[in-house]
Short mmCIF file of C-alpha atoms in Angstrom, two decimals:
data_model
loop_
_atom_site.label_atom_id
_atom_site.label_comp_id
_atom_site.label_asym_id
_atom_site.label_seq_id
_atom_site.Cartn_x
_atom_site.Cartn_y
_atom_site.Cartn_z
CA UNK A 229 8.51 -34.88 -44.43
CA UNK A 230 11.17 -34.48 -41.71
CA UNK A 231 13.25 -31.23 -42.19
CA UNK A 232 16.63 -31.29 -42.84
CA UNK A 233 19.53 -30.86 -40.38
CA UNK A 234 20.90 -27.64 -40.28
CA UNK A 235 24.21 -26.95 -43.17
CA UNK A 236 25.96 -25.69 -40.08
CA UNK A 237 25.81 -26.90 -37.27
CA UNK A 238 26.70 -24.43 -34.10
CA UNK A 239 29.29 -24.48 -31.57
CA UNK A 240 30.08 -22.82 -28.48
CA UNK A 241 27.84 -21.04 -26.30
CA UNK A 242 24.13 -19.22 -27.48
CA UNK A 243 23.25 -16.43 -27.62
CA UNK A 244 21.03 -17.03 -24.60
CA UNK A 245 23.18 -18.49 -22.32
CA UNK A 246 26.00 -15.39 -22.88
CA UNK A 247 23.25 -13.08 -22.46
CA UNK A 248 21.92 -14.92 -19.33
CA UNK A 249 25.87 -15.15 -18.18
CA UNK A 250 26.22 -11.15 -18.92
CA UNK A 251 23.75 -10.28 -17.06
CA UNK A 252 24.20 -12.45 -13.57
CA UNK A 253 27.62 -10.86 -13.72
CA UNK A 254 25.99 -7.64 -13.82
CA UNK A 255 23.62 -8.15 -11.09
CA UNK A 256 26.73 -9.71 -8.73
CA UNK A 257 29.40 -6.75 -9.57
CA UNK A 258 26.07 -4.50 -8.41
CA UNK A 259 25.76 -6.02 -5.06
CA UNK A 260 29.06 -6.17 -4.32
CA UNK A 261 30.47 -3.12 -2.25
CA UNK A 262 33.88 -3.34 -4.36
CA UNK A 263 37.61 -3.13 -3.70
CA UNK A 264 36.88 -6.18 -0.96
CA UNK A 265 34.46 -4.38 0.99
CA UNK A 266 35.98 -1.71 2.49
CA UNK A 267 34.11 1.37 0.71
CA UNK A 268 37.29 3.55 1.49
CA UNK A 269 39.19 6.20 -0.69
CA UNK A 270 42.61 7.37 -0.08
CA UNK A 271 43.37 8.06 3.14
CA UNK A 272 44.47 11.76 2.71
CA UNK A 273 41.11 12.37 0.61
CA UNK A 274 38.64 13.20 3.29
CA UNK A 275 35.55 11.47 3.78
CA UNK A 276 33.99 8.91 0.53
CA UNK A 277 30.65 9.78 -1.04
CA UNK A 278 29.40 6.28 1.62
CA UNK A 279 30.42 7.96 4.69
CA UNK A 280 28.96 11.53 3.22
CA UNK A 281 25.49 9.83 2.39
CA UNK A 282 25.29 8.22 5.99
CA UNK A 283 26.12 11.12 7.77
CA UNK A 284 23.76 12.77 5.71
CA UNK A 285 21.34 10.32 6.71
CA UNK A 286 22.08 10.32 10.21
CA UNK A 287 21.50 14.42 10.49
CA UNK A 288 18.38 13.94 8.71
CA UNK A 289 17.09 11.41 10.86
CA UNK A 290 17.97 13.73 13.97
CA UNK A 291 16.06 16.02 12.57
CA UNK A 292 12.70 14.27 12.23
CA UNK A 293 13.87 12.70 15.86
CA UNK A 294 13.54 16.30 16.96
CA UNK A 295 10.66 16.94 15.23
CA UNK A 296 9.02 14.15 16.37
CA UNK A 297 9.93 15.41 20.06
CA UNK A 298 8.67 18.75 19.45
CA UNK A 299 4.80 17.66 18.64
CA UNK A 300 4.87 15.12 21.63
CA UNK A 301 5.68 18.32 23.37
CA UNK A 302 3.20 20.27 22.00
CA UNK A 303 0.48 17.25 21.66
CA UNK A 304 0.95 15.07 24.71
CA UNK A 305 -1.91 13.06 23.94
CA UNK A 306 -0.62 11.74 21.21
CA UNK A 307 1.99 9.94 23.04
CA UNK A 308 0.88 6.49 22.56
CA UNK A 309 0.62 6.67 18.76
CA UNK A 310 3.78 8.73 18.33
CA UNK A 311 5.96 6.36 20.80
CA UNK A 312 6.38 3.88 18.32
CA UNK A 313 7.26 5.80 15.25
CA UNK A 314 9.96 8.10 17.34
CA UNK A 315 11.68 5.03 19.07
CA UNK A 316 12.31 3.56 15.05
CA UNK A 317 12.94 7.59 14.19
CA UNK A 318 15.83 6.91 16.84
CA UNK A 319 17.26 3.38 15.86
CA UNK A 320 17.40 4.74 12.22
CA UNK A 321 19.72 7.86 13.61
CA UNK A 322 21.69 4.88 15.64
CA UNK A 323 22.02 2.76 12.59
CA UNK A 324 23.60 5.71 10.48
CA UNK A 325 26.25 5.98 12.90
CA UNK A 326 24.60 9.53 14.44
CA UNK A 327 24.32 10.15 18.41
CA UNK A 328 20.67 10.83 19.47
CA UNK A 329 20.02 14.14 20.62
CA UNK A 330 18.84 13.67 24.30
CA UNK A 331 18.09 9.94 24.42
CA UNK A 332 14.77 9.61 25.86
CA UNK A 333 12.67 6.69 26.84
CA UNK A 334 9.58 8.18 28.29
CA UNK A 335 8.35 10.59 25.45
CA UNK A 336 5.87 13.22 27.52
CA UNK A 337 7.85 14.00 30.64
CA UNK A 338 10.84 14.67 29.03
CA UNK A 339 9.26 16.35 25.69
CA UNK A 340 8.10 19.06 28.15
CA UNK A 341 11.66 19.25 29.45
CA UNK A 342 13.96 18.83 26.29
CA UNK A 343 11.62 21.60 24.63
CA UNK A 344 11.94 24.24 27.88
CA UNK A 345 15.65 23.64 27.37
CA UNK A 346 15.82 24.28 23.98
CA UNK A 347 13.78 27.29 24.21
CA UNK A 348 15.68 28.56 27.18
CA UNK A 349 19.41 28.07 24.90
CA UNK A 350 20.70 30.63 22.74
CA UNK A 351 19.56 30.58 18.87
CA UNK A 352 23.28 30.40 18.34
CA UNK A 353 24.60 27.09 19.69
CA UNK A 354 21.38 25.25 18.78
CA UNK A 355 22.40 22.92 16.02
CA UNK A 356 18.65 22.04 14.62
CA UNK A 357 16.30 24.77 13.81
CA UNK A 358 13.24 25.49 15.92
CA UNK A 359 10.25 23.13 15.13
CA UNK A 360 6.71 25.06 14.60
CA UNK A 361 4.34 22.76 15.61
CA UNK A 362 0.27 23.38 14.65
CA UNK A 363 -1.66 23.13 17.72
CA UNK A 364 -4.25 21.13 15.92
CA UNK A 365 -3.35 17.61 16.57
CA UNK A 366 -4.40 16.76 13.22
CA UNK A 367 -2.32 19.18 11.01
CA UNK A 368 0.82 18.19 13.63
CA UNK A 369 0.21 14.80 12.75
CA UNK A 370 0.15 15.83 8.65
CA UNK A 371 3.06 17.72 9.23
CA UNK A 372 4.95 15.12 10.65
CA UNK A 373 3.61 12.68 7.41
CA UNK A 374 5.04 15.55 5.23
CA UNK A 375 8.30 15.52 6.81
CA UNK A 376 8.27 11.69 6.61
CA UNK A 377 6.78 11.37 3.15
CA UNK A 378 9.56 14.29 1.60
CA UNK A 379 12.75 12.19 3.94
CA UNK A 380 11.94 8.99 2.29
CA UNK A 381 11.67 10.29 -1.05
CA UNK A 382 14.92 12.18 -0.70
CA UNK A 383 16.51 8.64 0.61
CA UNK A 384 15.40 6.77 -2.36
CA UNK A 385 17.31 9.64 -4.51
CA UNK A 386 20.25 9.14 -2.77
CA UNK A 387 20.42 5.37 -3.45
CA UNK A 388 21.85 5.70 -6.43
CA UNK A 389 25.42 6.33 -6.07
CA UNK A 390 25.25 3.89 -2.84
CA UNK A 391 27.27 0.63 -3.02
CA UNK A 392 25.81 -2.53 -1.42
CA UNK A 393 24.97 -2.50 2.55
CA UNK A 394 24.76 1.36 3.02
CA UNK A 395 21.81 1.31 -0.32
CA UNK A 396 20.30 -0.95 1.44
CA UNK A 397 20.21 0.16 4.58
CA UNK A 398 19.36 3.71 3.14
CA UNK A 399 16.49 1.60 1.23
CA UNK A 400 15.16 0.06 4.44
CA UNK A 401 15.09 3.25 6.24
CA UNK A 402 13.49 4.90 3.51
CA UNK A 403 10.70 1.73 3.15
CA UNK A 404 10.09 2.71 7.29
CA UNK A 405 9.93 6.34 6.66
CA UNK A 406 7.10 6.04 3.71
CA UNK A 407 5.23 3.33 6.12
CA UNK A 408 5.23 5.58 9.11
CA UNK A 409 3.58 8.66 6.75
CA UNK A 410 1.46 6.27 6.02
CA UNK A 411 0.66 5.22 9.64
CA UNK A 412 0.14 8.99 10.31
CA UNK A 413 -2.21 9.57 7.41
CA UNK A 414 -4.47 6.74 7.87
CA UNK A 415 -5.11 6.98 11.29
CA UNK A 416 -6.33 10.05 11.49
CA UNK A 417 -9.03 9.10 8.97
#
């Protein structure tokens, strides 16, 4: 026995299809960087929460850049594992619009140079504060996971209030950041 057709018989969209609708509008207002891309305030406002969060970003790179410099310094053996990871430590302070502090290219001549110069400067103009590295190669090299390990996970905080490109380039840097702990931890094992 066939059933019988519906007393009323709907019109207009489903349910489905407005939820579907609802949230694809969602997920394309998300990735969107809003008012047509520019990610600017006022002009008179100072600097927007984007350009705070990159800078941010860029400083914090420097700062494993340096201390990345400081344990080749300390460690020159460990130039051929370390090259790698410090030359992406670099591009990432590049990428978030931050100068590199003493752009190198070969890491062990001029690790024993850039860290006679910064102990030789005044405690005063140095804008980074001094790197203590272990002299066990090891515990430098778990140090330097730490300090990769605790940036990334302080990147993936600050993705939330990111719009669009900065989150993900924020998100990519902080993907390369827990890889290269990773590179650091396994290896020694």
């Amino acid at each position: 026995m066939p059933f019988p057709p519906p007393v009323r018989t709907l019109s207009g969209p489903r349910r489905r299809i407005l939820l579907a609708s609802a949230a694809g509008a969602a997920l394309m207002a998300g990735c969107s960087s809003g008012e047509g891309g520019s990610g600017k305030e006022k002009p008179g406002a100072g600097p927007s929460a984007q350009e705070r969060a990159r800078a941010r970003a860029a400083s914090d790179s420097a700062g494993l850049l340096a201390r990345y410099d400081a344990v080749l310094a300390v460690h020159p053996a460990l130039t051929a594992r370390l090259a790698p990871l410090r030359a992406e430590v670099a591009r990432h302070v590049t990428a978030f619009g931050g100068a590199e502090r003493g752009a190198r290219t070969s890491a062990p001549a001029s690790a024993s140079a850039s860290a006679s110069a910064s102990a030789s400067a005044s405690p005063g103009v140095s804008p980074a504060p001094a790197v203590v590295v272990p002299a066990n190669a090891k515990d430098a090299l778990a140090d330097l996971a730490g300090a990769e390990r605790a940036l990334s996970d302080l990147r993936v905080a600050a993705l939330v209030g990111l719009p669009g490109e900065p989150a993900r380039l924020l998100a990519s840097v902080a993907a390369s950041g827990a890889a290269h702990a990773y590179l650091l931890t396994e290896g020694a094992r």
